[in-house]
Short mmCIF file of the C-alpha atoms (twelve columns), coordinates in Angstrom:
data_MODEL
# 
_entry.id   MODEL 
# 
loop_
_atom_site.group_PDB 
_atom_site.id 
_atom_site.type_symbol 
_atom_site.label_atom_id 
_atom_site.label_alt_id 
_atom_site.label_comp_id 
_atom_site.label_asym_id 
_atom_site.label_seq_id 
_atom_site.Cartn_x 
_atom_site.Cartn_y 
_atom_site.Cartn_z 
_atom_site.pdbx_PDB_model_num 
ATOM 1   C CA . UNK A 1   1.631   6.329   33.178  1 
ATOM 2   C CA . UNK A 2   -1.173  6.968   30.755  1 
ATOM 3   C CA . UNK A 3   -0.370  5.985   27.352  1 
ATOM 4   C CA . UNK A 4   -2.717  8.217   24.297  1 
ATOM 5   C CA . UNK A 5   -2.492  5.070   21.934  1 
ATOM 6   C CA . UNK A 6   -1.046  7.587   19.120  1 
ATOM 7   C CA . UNK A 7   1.815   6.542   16.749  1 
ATOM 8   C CA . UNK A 8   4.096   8.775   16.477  1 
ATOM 9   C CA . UNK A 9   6.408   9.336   12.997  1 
ATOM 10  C CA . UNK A 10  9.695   9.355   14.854  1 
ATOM 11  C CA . UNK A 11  11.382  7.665   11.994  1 
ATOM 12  C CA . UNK A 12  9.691   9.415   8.839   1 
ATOM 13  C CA . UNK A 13  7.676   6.894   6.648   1 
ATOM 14  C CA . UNK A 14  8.787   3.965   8.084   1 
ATOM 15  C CA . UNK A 15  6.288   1.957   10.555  1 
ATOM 16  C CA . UNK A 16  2.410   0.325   10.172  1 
ATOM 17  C CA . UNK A 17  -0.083  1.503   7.946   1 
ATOM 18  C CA . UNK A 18  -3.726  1.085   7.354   1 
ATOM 19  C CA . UNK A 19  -6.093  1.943   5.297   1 
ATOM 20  C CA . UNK A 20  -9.074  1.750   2.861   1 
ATOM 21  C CA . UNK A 21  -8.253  0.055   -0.717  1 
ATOM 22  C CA . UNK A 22  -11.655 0.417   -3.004  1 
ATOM 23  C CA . UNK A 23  -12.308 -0.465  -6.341  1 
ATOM 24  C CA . UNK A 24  -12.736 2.336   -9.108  1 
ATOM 25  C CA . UNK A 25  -15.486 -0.084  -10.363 1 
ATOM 26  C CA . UNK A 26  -17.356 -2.880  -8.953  1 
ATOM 27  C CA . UNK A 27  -16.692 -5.372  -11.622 1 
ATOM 28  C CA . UNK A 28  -12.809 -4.980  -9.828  1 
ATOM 29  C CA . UNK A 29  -13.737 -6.682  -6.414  1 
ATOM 30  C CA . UNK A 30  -15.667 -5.184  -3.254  1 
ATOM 31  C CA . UNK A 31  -13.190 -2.515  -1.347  1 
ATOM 32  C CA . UNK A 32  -10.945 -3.931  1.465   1 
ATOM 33  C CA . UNK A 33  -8.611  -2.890  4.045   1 
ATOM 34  C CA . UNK A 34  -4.915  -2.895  3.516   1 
ATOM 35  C CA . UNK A 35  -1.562  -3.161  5.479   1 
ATOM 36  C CA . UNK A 36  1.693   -1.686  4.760   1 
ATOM 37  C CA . UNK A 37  4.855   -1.433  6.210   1 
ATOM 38  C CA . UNK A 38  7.344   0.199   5.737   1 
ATOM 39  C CA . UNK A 39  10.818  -0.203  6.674   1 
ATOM 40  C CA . UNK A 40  14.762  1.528   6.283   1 
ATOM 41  C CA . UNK A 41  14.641  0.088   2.556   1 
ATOM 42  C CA . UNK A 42  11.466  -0.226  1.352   1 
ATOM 43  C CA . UNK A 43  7.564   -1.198  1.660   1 
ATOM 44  C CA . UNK A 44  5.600   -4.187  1.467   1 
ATOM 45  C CA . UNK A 45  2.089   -4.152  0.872   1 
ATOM 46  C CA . UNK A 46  -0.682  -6.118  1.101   1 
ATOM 47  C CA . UNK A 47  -3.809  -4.528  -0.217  1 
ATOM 48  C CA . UNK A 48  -6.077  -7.506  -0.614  1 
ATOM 49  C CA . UNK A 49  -5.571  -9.532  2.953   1 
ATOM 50  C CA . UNK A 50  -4.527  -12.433 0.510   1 
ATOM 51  C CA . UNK A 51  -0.798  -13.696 -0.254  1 
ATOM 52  C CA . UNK A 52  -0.528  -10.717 -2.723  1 
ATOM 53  C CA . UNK A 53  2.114   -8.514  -1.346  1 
ATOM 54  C CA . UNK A 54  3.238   -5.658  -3.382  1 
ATOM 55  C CA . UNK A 55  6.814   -4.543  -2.561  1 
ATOM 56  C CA . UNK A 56  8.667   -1.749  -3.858  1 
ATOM 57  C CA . UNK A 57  11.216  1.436   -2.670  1 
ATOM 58  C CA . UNK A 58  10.310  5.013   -0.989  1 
ATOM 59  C CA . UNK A 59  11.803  8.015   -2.064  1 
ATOM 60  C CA . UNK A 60  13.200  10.518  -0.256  1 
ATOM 61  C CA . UNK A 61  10.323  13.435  -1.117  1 
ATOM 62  C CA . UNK A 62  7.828   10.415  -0.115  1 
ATOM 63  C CA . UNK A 63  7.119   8.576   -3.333  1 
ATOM 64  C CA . UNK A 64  6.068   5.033   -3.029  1 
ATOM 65  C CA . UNK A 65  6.296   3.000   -5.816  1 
ATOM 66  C CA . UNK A 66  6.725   -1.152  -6.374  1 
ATOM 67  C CA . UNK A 67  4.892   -3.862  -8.343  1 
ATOM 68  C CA . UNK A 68  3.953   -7.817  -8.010  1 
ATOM 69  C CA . UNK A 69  4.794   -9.984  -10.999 1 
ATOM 70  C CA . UNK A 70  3.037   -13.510 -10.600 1 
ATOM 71  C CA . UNK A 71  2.189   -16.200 -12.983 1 
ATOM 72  C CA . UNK A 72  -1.431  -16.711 -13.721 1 
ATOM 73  C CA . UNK A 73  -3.349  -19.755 -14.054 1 
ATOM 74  C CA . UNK A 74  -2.543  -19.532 -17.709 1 
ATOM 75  C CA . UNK A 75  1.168   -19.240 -16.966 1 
ATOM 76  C CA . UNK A 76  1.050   -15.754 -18.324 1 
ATOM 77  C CA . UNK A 77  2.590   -12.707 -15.835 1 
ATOM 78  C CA . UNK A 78  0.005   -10.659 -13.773 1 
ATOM 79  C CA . UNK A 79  1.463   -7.623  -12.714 1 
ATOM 80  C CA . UNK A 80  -0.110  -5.360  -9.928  1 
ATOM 81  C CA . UNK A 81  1.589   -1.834  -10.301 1 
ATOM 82  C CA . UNK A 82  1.648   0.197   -6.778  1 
ATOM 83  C CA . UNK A 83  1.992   4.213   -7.237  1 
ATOM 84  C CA . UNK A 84  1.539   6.809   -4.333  1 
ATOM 85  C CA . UNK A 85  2.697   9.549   -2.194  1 
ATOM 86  C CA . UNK A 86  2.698   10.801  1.417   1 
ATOM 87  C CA . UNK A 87  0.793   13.546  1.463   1 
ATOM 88  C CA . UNK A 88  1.284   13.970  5.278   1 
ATOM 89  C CA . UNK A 89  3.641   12.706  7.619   1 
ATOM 90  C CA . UNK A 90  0.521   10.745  8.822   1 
ATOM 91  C CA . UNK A 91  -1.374  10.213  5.473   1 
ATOM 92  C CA . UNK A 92  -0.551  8.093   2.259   1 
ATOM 93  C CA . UNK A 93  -2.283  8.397   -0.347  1 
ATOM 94  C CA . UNK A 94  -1.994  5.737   -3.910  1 
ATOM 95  C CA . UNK A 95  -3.910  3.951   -6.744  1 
ATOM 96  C CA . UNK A 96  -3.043  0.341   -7.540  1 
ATOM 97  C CA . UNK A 97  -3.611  -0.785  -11.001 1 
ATOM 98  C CA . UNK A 98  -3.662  -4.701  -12.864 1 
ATOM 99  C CA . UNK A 99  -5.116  -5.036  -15.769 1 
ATOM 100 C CA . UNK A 100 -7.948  -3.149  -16.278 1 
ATOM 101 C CA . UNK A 101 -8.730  -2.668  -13.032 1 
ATOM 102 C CA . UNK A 102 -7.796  -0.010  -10.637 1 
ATOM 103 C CA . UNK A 103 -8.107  1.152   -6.750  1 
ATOM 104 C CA . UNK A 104 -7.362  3.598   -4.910  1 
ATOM 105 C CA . UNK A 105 -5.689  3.244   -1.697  1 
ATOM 106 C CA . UNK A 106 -5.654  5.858   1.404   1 
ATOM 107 C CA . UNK A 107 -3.738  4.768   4.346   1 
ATOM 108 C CA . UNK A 108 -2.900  6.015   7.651   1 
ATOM 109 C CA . UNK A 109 -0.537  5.388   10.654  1 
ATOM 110 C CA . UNK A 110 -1.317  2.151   12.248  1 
# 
């Protein structure tokens, strides 16, 4: 049996996704490659391969949306604010903001 390697969206959103993650400036970082999953109630994401993981709820029209809160090394909250939509069933597409900085995020079905 020949297998195409193609994931199929049996179950909607939910699964392993992929993507590209790049800086709207380059004072914010060089671009990186991040993972999401998603699951029956919810996402987590990590966009920077780091122990920064994002995790927040799906809608049912395919809005993403969660945020990190973490103390900083001054002991003040960083927040990293995760907005986006599927645009396909295979296809989502997001900006990620902290601070001043911001990113935008396309991921696909991995």
């Amino acid at each position: 049996m020949l297998q195409s390697g193609q994931v199929l969206s049996w179950y909607g959103l939910q699964g392993r996704w992929i993507g590209e993650v790049t800086p709207t400036v380059t004072s914010c970082g060089s671009p990186t490659e991040g993972l999401m999953t998603i699951g029956e109630r919810g996402f987590a994401f990590d966009p920077f391969q780091s122990t920064a993981v994002v995790h927040g709820d799906v809608a049912d029209d395919g809005h993403l949306k969660g945020k990190l809160v973490r103390a900083g090394p001054d002991h003040r909250d960083l927040s990293i604010a995760f907005d986006a939509v599927a645009s396909t069933p295979d296809a989502i597409d997001g900006m990620l903001q902290s601070g001043r900085c911001r990113w935008t995020v396309e991921l696909r079905r991995g």
